[in-house]
Coordinates of C-alpha atoms in Angstrom, one line a residue:
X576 CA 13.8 13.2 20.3
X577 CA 15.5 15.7 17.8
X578 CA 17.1 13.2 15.7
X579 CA 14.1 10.7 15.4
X580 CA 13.3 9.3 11.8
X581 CA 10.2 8.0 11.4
X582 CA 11.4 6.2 8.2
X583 CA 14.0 4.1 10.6
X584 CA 10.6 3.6 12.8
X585 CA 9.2 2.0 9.9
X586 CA 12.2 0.1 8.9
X587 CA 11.9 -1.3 12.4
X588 CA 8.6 -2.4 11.8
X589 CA 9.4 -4.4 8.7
X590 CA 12.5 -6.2 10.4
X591 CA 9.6 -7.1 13.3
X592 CA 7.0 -8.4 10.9
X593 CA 9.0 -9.9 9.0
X594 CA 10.7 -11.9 11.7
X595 CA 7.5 -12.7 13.5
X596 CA 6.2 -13.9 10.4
X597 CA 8.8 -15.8 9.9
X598 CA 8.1 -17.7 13.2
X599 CA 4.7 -18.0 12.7
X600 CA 5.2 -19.9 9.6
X601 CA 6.9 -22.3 11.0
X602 CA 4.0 -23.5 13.1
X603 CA 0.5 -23.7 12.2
X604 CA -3.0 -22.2 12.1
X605 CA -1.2 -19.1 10.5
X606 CA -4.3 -18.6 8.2
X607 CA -7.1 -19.4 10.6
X608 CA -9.9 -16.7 10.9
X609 CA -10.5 -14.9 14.0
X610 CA -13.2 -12.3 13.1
X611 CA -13.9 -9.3 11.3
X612 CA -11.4 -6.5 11.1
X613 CA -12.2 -2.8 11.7
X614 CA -12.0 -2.1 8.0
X615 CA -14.3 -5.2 7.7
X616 CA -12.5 -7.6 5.8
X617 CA -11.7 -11.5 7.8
X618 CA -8.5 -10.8 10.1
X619 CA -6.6 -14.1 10.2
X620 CA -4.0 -15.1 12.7
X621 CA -1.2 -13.7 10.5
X622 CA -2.8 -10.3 10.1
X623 CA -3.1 -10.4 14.2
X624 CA 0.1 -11.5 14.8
X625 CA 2.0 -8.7 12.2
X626 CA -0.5 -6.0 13.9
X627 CA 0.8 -7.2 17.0
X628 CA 4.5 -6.4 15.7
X629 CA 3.7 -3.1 14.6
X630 CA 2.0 -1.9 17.5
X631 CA 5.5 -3.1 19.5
X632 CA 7.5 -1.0 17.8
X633 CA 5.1 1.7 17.9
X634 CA 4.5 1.7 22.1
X635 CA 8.6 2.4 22.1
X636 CA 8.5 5.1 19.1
X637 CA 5.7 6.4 21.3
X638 CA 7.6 5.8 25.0
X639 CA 10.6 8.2 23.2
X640 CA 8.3 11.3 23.1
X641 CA 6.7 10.6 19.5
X642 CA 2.9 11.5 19.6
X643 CA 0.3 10.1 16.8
X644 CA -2.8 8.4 16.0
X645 CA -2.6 4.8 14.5
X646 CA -4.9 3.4 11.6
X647 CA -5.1 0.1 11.0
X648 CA -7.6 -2.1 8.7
X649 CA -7.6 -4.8 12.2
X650 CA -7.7 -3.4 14.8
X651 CA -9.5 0.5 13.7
X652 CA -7.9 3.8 15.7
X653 CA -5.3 4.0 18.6
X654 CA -4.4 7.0 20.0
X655 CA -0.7 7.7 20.8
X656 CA -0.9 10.7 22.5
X657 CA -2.4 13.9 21.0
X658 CA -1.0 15.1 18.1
X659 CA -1.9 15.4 14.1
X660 CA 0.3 12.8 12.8
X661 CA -1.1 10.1 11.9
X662 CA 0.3 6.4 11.1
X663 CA -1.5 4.2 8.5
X664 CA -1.1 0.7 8.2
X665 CA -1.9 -2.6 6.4
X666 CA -0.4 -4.9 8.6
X667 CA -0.7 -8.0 5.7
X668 CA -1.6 -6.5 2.5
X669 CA -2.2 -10.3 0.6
X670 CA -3.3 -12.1 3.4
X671 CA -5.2 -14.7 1.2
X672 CA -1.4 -15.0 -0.2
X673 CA 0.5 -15.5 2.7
X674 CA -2.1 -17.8 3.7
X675 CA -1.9 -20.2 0.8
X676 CA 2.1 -20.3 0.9
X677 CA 1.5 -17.7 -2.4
X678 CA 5.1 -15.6 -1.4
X679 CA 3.5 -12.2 -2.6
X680 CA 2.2 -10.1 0.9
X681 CA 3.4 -7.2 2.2
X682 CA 3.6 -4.6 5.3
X683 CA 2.2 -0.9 4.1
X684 CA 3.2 2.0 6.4
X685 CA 2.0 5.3 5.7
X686 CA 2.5 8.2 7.8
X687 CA 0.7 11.6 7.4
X688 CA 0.4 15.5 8.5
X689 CA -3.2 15.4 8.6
X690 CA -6.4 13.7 7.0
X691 CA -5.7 13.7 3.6
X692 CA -4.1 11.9 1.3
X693 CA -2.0 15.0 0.4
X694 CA -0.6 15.0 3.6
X695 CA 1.4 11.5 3.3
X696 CA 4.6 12.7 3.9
X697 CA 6.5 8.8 4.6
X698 CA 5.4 5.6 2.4
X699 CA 7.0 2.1 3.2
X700 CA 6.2 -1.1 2.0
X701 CA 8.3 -4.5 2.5
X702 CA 7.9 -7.7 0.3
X703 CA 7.8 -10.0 3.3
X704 CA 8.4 -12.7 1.3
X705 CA 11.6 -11.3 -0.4
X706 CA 12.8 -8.7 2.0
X707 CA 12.8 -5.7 -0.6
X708 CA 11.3 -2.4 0.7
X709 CA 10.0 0.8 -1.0
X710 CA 10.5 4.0 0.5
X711 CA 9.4 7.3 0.0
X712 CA 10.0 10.9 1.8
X713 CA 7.9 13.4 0.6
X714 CA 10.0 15.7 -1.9
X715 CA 13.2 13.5 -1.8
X716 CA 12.8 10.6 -4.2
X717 CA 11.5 6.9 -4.2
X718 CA 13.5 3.9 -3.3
X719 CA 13.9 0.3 -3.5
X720 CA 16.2 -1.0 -1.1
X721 CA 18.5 2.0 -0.5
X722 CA 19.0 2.8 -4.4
X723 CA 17.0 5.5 -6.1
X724 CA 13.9 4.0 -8.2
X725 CA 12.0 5.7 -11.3
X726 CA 8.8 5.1 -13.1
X727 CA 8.8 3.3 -16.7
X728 CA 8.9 5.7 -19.5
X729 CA 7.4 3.2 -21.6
X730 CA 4.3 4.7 -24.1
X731 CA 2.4 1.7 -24.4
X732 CA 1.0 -0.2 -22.0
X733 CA 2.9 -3.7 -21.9
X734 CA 2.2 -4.9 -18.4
X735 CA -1.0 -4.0 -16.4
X736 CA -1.4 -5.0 -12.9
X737 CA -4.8 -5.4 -11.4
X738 CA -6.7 -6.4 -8.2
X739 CA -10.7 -8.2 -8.3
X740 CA -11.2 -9.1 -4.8
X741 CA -14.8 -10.3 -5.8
X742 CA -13.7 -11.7 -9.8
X743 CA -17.2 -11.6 -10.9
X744 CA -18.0 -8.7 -9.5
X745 CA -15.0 -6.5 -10.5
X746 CA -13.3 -7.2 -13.3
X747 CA -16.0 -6.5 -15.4
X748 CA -15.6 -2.7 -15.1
X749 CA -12.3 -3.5 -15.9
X750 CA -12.3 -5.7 -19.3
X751 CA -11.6 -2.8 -21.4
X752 CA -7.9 -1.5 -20.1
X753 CA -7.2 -5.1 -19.5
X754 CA -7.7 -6.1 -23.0
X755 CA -5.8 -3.0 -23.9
X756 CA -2.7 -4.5 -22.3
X757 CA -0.3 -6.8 -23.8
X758 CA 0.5 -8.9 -20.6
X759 CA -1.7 -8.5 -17.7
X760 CA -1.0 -9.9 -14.0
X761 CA -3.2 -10.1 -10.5
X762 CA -0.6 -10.7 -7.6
X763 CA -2.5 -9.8 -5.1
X764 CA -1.6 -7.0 -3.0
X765 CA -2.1 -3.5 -4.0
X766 CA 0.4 -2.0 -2.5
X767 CA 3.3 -4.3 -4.4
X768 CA 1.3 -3.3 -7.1
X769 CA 2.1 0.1 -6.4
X770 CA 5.5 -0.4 -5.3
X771 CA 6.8 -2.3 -8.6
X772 CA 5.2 -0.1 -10.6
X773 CA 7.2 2.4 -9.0
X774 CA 10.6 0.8 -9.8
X775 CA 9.2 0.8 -13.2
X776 CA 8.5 -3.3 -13.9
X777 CA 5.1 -2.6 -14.7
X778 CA 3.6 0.4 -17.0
X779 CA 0.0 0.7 -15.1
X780 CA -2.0 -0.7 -12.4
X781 CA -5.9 -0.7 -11.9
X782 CA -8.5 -1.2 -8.8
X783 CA -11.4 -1.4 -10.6
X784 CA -13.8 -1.1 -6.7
X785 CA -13.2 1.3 -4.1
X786 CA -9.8 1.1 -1.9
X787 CA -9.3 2.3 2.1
X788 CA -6.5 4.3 2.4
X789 CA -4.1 2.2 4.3
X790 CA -4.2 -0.1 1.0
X791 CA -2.2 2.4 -0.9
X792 CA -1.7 5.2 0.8
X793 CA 2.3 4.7 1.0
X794 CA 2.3 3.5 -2.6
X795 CA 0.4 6.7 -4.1
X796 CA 3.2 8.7 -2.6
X797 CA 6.5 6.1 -3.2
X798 CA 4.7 6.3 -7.1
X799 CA 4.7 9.9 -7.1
X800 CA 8.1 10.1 -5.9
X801 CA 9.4 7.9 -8.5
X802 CA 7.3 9.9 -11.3
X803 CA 4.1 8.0 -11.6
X804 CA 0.7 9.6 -11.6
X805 CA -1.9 8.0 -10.0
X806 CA -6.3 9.3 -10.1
X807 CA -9.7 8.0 -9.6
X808 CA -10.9 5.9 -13.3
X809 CA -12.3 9.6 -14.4
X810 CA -8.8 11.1 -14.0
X811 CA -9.9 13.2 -11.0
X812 CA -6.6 13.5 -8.2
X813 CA -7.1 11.5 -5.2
X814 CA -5.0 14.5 -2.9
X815 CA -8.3 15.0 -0.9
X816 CA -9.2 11.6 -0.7
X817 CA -9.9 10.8 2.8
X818 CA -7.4 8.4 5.3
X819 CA -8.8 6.8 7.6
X820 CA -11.2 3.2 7.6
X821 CA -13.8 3.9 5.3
X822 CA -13.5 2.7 1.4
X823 CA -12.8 5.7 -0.9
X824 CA -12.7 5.2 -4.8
X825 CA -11.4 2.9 -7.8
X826 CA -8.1 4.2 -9.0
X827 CA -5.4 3.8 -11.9
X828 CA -2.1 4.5 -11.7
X829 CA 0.4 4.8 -14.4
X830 CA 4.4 5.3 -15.1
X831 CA 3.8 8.8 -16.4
X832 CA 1.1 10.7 -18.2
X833 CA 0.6 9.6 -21.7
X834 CA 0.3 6.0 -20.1
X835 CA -2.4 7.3 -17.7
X836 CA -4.1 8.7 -20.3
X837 CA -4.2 5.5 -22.5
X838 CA -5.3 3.4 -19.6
X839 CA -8.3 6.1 -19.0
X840 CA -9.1 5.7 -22.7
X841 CA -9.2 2.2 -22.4
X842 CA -10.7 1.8 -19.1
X843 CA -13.9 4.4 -20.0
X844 CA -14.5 2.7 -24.0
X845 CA -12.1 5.2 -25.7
X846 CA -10.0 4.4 -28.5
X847 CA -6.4 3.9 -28.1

């Protein structure tokens, strides 16, 4: 198909889940646990049902002459067809949310050129809870719901977002940007994270334990798009970092570089 966007694809995709979600809610067992995942974290009904959504869309993007692989932290690898592209996704990125009635989850799409996080060339994310989606087309901007979207050019850092999946275990490598901040918030889902600091509400965001791709993948590139910077906790790039299941490093992200380089200070015992 010569006039196939992969970005109304993933649009597509957030109208399903969303929807589907929507229906499950209304009944129950949403949050019951059905095993491990492929990227080995609990998949619960929800994260089932919004993989299930995805994958619908994705047999018809397929059944129109689109080749790819898909990456998923439930189910693993699907192959579409032979081809390089592949599509990354987090079907429910804030599970735990969504299945406490917290309204903070999100769908994460990614789709890439090759095996590296370099080669992101989409990112799309949608609030399920709220409707508003991030986009980002390599080269041509960031988004938030059709209107152009920039970083914070704030020099201090006010707000700082962070994730601790495992509290005591995490957010001790942490302590020292997050007492750096002013205001400090953990909502849940890194790739919301990602996405608002995109649109410039927050000034930086920190994983303090290694991340899989698929969890922020579409976020490093919406951020980059919009004028953030985002590297491992030494200040290394992440553009060879690996997509696919395995985990891959900590990260901190920032609204632009002298905000990176305070939260680096911060986070490795430097003085502000």
């Amino acid at each position: 198909m010569e006039n196939f966007s992969w970005l109304n694809g993933f649009k597509e995709i957030g109208a399903r889940v969303s929807a589907d979600m929507g229906e499950l809610f209304k009944g129950t067992g949403a949050g019951r646990a059905l095993g491990k995942g492929a990227g080995g974290d609990t998949t619960l009904v929800l994260d089932k049902r919004a993989e299930d959504a995805i994958i619908s869309v994705l047999d018809i993007i397929h059944a129109s002459g689109q080749n790819f692989t898909f990456v998923s932290e439930e189910m693993g690898e699907k192959v579409f067809g032979r081809d390089n592209l592949l599509v990354l996704a987090d079907p429910v990125d804030g599970s735990n949310n969504a299945k406490y009635g917290l309204p903070i989850y999100s769908t994460s799409l990614a789709l890439a050129s090759g095996r590296k996080l370099s080669d992101v060339t989409l990112g799309y994310i949608i609030n399920l809870a709220t409707g508003d989606e991030f986009w980002a087309v390599k080269g041509q901007g960031a988004f938030k719901n059709g209107m152009r979207i920039k970083t914070s050019d704030h020099l201090e850092l006010g707000v700082v977002n962070f994730e601790a999946s495992i509290p005591k275990k995490h957010m001790a490598g942490a302590m020292g940007l997050l007492t750096a901040a002013k205001k400090i918030r953990c909502i849940g889902s890194t790739a919301l994270d990602l996405a608002y600091l995109s649109c410039g509400a927050t000034d930086a965001v920190v994983v303090p334990f290694p991340s899989r791709s698929f969890d922020y993948a579409a976020g490093w590139l919406i951020l980059h798009e919009a004028g953030g910077i985002m590297t491992d906790t030494e200040g290394n790039p992440l553009d060879d970092s690996p997509l696919g299941l395995e985990r891959t490093k900590a990260f901190i992200a920032a609204g632009n570089r002298p905000l990176l380089e305070k939260a680096l200070s911060a986070y490795n015992g430097g003085v502000l």
